[in-house]
Every structure is written in structure tokens, then in C-alpha cells.
PDB file of C-alpha atoms in Angstrom:
ATOM      1  CA  GLN A 841     120.524  99.204  82.820  1.00  0.00           C
ATOM      2  CA  VAL A 842     122.586 101.192  85.314  1.00  0.00           C
ATOM      3  CA  GLN A 843     124.391  98.992  87.831  1.00  0.00           C
ATOM      4  CA  LEU A 844     124.373  99.715  91.557  1.00  0.00           C
ATOM      5  CA  VAL A 845     126.451  97.070  93.332  1.00  0.00           C
ATOM      6  CA  GLU A 846     125.858  96.812  97.073  1.00  0.00           C
ATOM      7  CA  SER A 847     127.928  95.042  99.707  1.00  0.00           C
ATOM      8  CA  GLY A 848     128.589  95.010 103.449  1.00  0.00           C
ATOM      9  CA  GLY A 849     125.409  93.524 104.860  1.00  0.00           C
ATOM     10  CA  GLY A 850     125.415  90.781 107.436  1.00  0.00           C
ATOM     11  CA  LEU A 851     124.566  89.728 110.974  1.00  0.00           C
ATOM     12  CA  VAL A 852     125.571  91.973 113.869  1.00  0.00           C
ATOM     13  CA  GLN A 853     124.720  92.164 117.571  1.00  0.00           C
ATOM     14  CA  PRO A 854     122.758  95.102 119.010  1.00  0.00           C
ATOM     15  CA  GLY A 855     125.091  98.029 119.603  1.00  0.00           C
ATOM     16  CA  GLY A 856     127.434  96.887 116.864  1.00  0.00           C
ATOM     17  CA  SER A 857     128.405  98.525 113.581  1.00  0.00           C
ATOM     18  CA  LEU A 858     128.339  97.799 109.861  1.00  0.00           C
ATOM     19  CA  ARG A 859     129.375  99.747 106.781  1.00  0.00           C
ATOM     20  CA  LEU A 860     127.424  99.317 103.573  1.00  0.00           C
ATOM     21  CA  SER A 861     128.932 100.150 100.187  1.00  0.00           C
ATOM     22  CA  CYS A 862     127.307 100.930  96.846  1.00  0.00           C
ATOM     23  CA  ALA A 863     129.478 101.184  93.758  1.00  0.00           C
ATOM     24  CA  THR A 864     128.183 102.689  90.513  1.00  0.00           C
ATOM     25  CA  SER A 865     129.469 104.324  87.324  1.00  0.00           C
ATOM     26  CA  ARG A 866     131.096 107.740  87.093  1.00  0.00           C
ATOM     27  CA  SER A 867     128.348 109.003  84.769  1.00  0.00           C
ATOM     28  CA  ILE A 868     125.696 108.278  87.394  1.00  0.00           C
ATOM     29  CA  PHE A 869     127.728 109.191  90.465  1.00  0.00           C
ATOM     30  CA  SER A 870     128.647 112.619  89.111  1.00  0.00           C
ATOM     31  CA  ILE A 871     125.096 113.928  88.617  1.00  0.00           C
ATOM     32  CA  TYR A 872     122.664 111.821  90.674  1.00  0.00           C
ATOM     33  CA  THR A 873     121.694 112.165  94.292  1.00  0.00           C
ATOM     34  CA  MET A 874     122.650 108.912  96.021  1.00  0.00           C
ATOM     35  CA  GLY A 875     120.747 107.351  98.870  1.00  0.00           C
ATOM     36  CA  TRP A 876     119.914 104.371 101.006  1.00  0.00           C
ATOM     37  CA  TYR A 877     116.459 102.941 101.631  1.00  0.00           C
ATOM     38  CA  ARG A 878     115.415  99.941 103.678  1.00  0.00           C
ATOM     39  CA  GLN A 879     112.497  97.544 103.839  1.00  0.00           C
ATOM     40  CA  ALA A 880     111.660  95.281 106.762  1.00  0.00           C
ATOM     41  CA  PRO A 881     109.359  92.254 106.392  1.00  0.00           C
ATOM     42  CA  GLY A 882     105.734  93.346 106.241  1.00  0.00           C
ATOM     43  CA  LYS A 883     106.628  97.028 106.030  1.00  0.00           C
ATOM     44  CA  GLN A 884     106.937  99.606 103.259  1.00  0.00           C
ATOM     45  CA  ARG A 885     110.293 100.735 101.926  1.00  0.00           C
ATOM     46  CA  GLU A 886     111.506 103.826 103.769  1.00  0.00           C
ATOM     47  CA  LEU A 887     114.164 106.460 103.238  1.00  0.00           C
ATOM     48  CA  VAL A 888     117.255 106.090 105.424  1.00  0.00           C
ATOM     49  CA  ALA A 889     119.661 108.741 104.114  1.00  0.00           C
ATOM     50  CA  THR A 890     120.586 110.705 100.985  1.00  0.00           C
ATOM     51  CA  ILE A 891     123.599 112.677  99.822  1.00  0.00           C
ATOM     52  CA  THR A 892     123.747 115.115  96.904  1.00  0.00           C
ATOM     53  CA  THR A 893     126.629 115.675  94.507  1.00  0.00           C
ATOM     54  CA  GLY A 894     127.472 118.724  96.604  1.00  0.00           C
ATOM     55  CA  GLY A 895     127.654 116.696  99.805  1.00  0.00           C
ATOM     56  CA  SER A 896     124.395 117.807 101.391  1.00  0.00           C
ATOM     57  CA  THR A 897     122.924 115.016 103.542  1.00  0.00           C
ATOM     58  CA  ASN A 898     119.479 114.090 104.784  1.00  0.00           C
ATOM     59  CA  TYR A 899     118.550 111.422 107.347  1.00  0.00           C
ATOM     60  CA  ALA A 900     115.463 109.723 108.649  1.00  0.00           C
ATOM     61  CA  ASP A 901     114.733 110.716 112.242  1.00  0.00           C
ATOM     62  CA  SER A 902     115.140 107.104 113.357  1.00  0.00           C
ATOM     63  CA  VAL A 903     118.817 106.979 112.325  1.00  0.00           C
ATOM     64  CA  LYS A 904     120.029 110.516 113.049  1.00  0.00           C
ATOM     65  CA  GLY A 905     123.134 110.481 115.207  1.00  0.00           C
ATOM     66  CA  ARG A 906     123.791 106.798 114.500  1.00  0.00           C
ATOM     67  CA  PHE A 907     124.159 106.506 110.706  1.00  0.00           C
ATOM     68  CA  THR A 908     126.435 108.495 108.399  1.00  0.00           C
ATOM     69  CA  ILE A 909     126.202 108.608 104.605  1.00  0.00           C
ATOM     70  CA  SER A 910     129.275 109.612 102.601  1.00  0.00           C
ATOM     71  CA  ARG A 911     130.672 109.635  99.050  1.00  0.00           C
ATOM     72  CA  ASP A 912     134.061 108.636  97.634  1.00  0.00           C
ATOM     73  CA  ASN A 913     134.446 110.421  94.303  1.00  0.00           C
ATOM     74  CA  ALA A 914     137.567 108.467  93.312  1.00  0.00           C
ATOM     75  CA  LYS A 915     135.744 105.143  93.668  1.00  0.00           C
ATOM     76  CA  ASN A 916     132.262 106.258  92.529  1.00  0.00           C
ATOM     77  CA  THR A 917     130.986 104.724  95.743  1.00  0.00           C
ATOM     78  CA  VAL A 918     128.527 105.764  98.424  1.00  0.00           C
ATOM     79  CA  TYR A 919     128.757 104.400 101.960  1.00  0.00           C
ATOM     80  CA  LEU A 920     126.417 104.045 104.889  1.00  0.00           C
ATOM     81  CA  GLN A 921     128.219 103.767 108.216  1.00  0.00           C
ATOM     82  CA  MET A 922     125.799 102.290 110.735  1.00  0.00           C
ATOM     83  CA  ASN A 923     126.679 102.518 114.433  1.00  0.00           C
ATOM     84  CA  SER A 924     124.774 101.632 117.597  1.00  0.00           C
ATOM     85  CA  LEU A 925     122.620  99.247 115.623  1.00  0.00           C
ATOM     86  CA  LYS A 926     119.248  98.207 117.004  1.00  0.00           C
ATOM     87  CA  PRO A 927     117.051  95.193 116.213  1.00  0.00           C
ATOM     88  CA  GLU A 928     114.627  97.652 114.591  1.00  0.00           C
ATOM     89  CA  ASP A 929     117.296  98.374 111.963  1.00  0.00           C
ATOM     90  CA  THR A 930     116.921  94.840 110.604  1.00  0.00           C
ATOM     91  CA  ALA A 931     115.898  95.127 106.948  1.00  0.00           C
ATOM     92  CA  VAL A 932     117.013  94.774 103.372  1.00  0.00           C
ATOM     93  CA  TYR A 933     118.948  97.921 102.511  1.00  0.00           C
ATOM     94  CA  TYR A 934     118.759  99.268  98.955  1.00  0.00           C
ATOM     95  CA  CYS A 935     121.069 101.701  97.206  1.00  0.00           C
ATOM     96  CA  ASN A 936     119.352 104.394  95.147  1.00  0.00           C
ATOM     97  CA  ALA A 937     120.370 106.923  92.503  1.00  0.00           C
ATOM     98  CA  ASP A 938     117.892 109.721  91.818  1.00  0.00           C
ATOM     99  CA  ARG A 939     117.679 112.663  89.446  1.00  0.00           C
ATOM    100  CA  ARG A 940     114.867 115.138  88.811  1.00  0.00           C
ATOM    101  CA  THR A 941     114.591 116.224  85.167  1.00  0.00           C
ATOM    102  CA  ILE A 942     112.280 118.465  83.163  1.00  0.00           C
ATOM    103  CA  SER A 943     110.458 115.386  81.863  1.00  0.00           C
ATOM    104  CA  GLY A 944     110.179 113.863  85.327  1.00  0.00           C
ATOM    105  CA  PRO A 945     112.184 111.986  87.962  1.00  0.00           C
ATOM    106  CA  ARG A 946     114.559 109.174  87.097  1.00  0.00           C
ATOM    107  CA  ALA A 947     115.788 106.602  89.606  1.00  0.00           C
ATOM    108  CA  TYR A 948     117.861 103.425  89.716  1.00  0.00           C
ATOM    109  CA  TRP A 949     118.015 100.768  92.426  1.00  0.00           C
ATOM    110  CA  GLY A 950     120.461  98.173  93.650  1.00  0.00           C
ATOM    111  CA  GLN A 951     119.530  94.569  94.382  1.00  0.00           C
ATOM    112  CA  GLY A 952     119.554  95.055  98.146  1.00  0.00           C
ATOM    113  CA  THR A 953     121.708  93.704 100.960  1.00  0.00           C
ATOM    114  CA  GLN A 954     120.403  92.081 104.137  1.00  0.00           C
ATOM    115  CA  VAL A 955     121.204  93.619 107.520  1.00  0.00           C
ATOM    116  CA  THR A 956     120.207  91.603 110.572  1.00  0.00           C
ATOM    117  CA  VAL A 957     120.663  92.974 114.098  1.00  0.00           C
ATOM    118  CA  SER A 958     120.145  90.236 116.668  1.00  0.00           C
ATOM    119  CA  SER A 959     121.741  88.698 119.727  1.00  0.00           C
TER     120      SER A 959
END
């Protein structure tokens, strides 16, 4: 199984910042689109942001202007910089690696890291 190792979650006050990290292997990082999803209690998992191998990014409307996804090719790591955090951002955040193939899509998931925004 492909490993996606997440870190950086924690408790932060509204308006604060956190940076999440997701480390994976070179073989995955070099060809898969990387992304972050989140799931709050009682809600469905939703897309937060994605970044392609070429650096093209996509964001959910709810985080545009506040979150930034980036890649570090030397470390095979994707980051999610989260600024101006709101209580509504509280969720378990999951790292994702996705690739569309002729035979169908293939995806891998991290274990998740808890982000809690509260005063």
C-alpha cells in the first residue's frame, strides 16, 4: 500500500494559521495529482484543494484566498497553508493522491489529521 504521511494538525484560535504536510514516495509524487480533502462530524468528505504535477491548483470556494496548496519536489511533500482560520474549517483533513488511467481512476488516502478551530 502507498503511504501518505500527514502531519501539522492541531488546535488553533479563529484567525490563526496552520500548515499541514503530506509526505509520500517519489514514484507517487512524480505522476499523481495531490490534494487535500476534509470531513467534519456529520458531514460528507469535501474537496479542499488540489495541485497537479505541473503546479496547477484548484480550490474550494470556501477556502479561496485563505488556503494555499504547494509542492516540494525535493521532499516529495505537499503542503496546505491555512490562514485566517474559521470555526467552520474544523474537520479531519485527508491527503489524497489521484491518477486517471485508461482502466479507470486510482487514488490513495492518508490517515487524516485533526484540525480544530476554536476559542
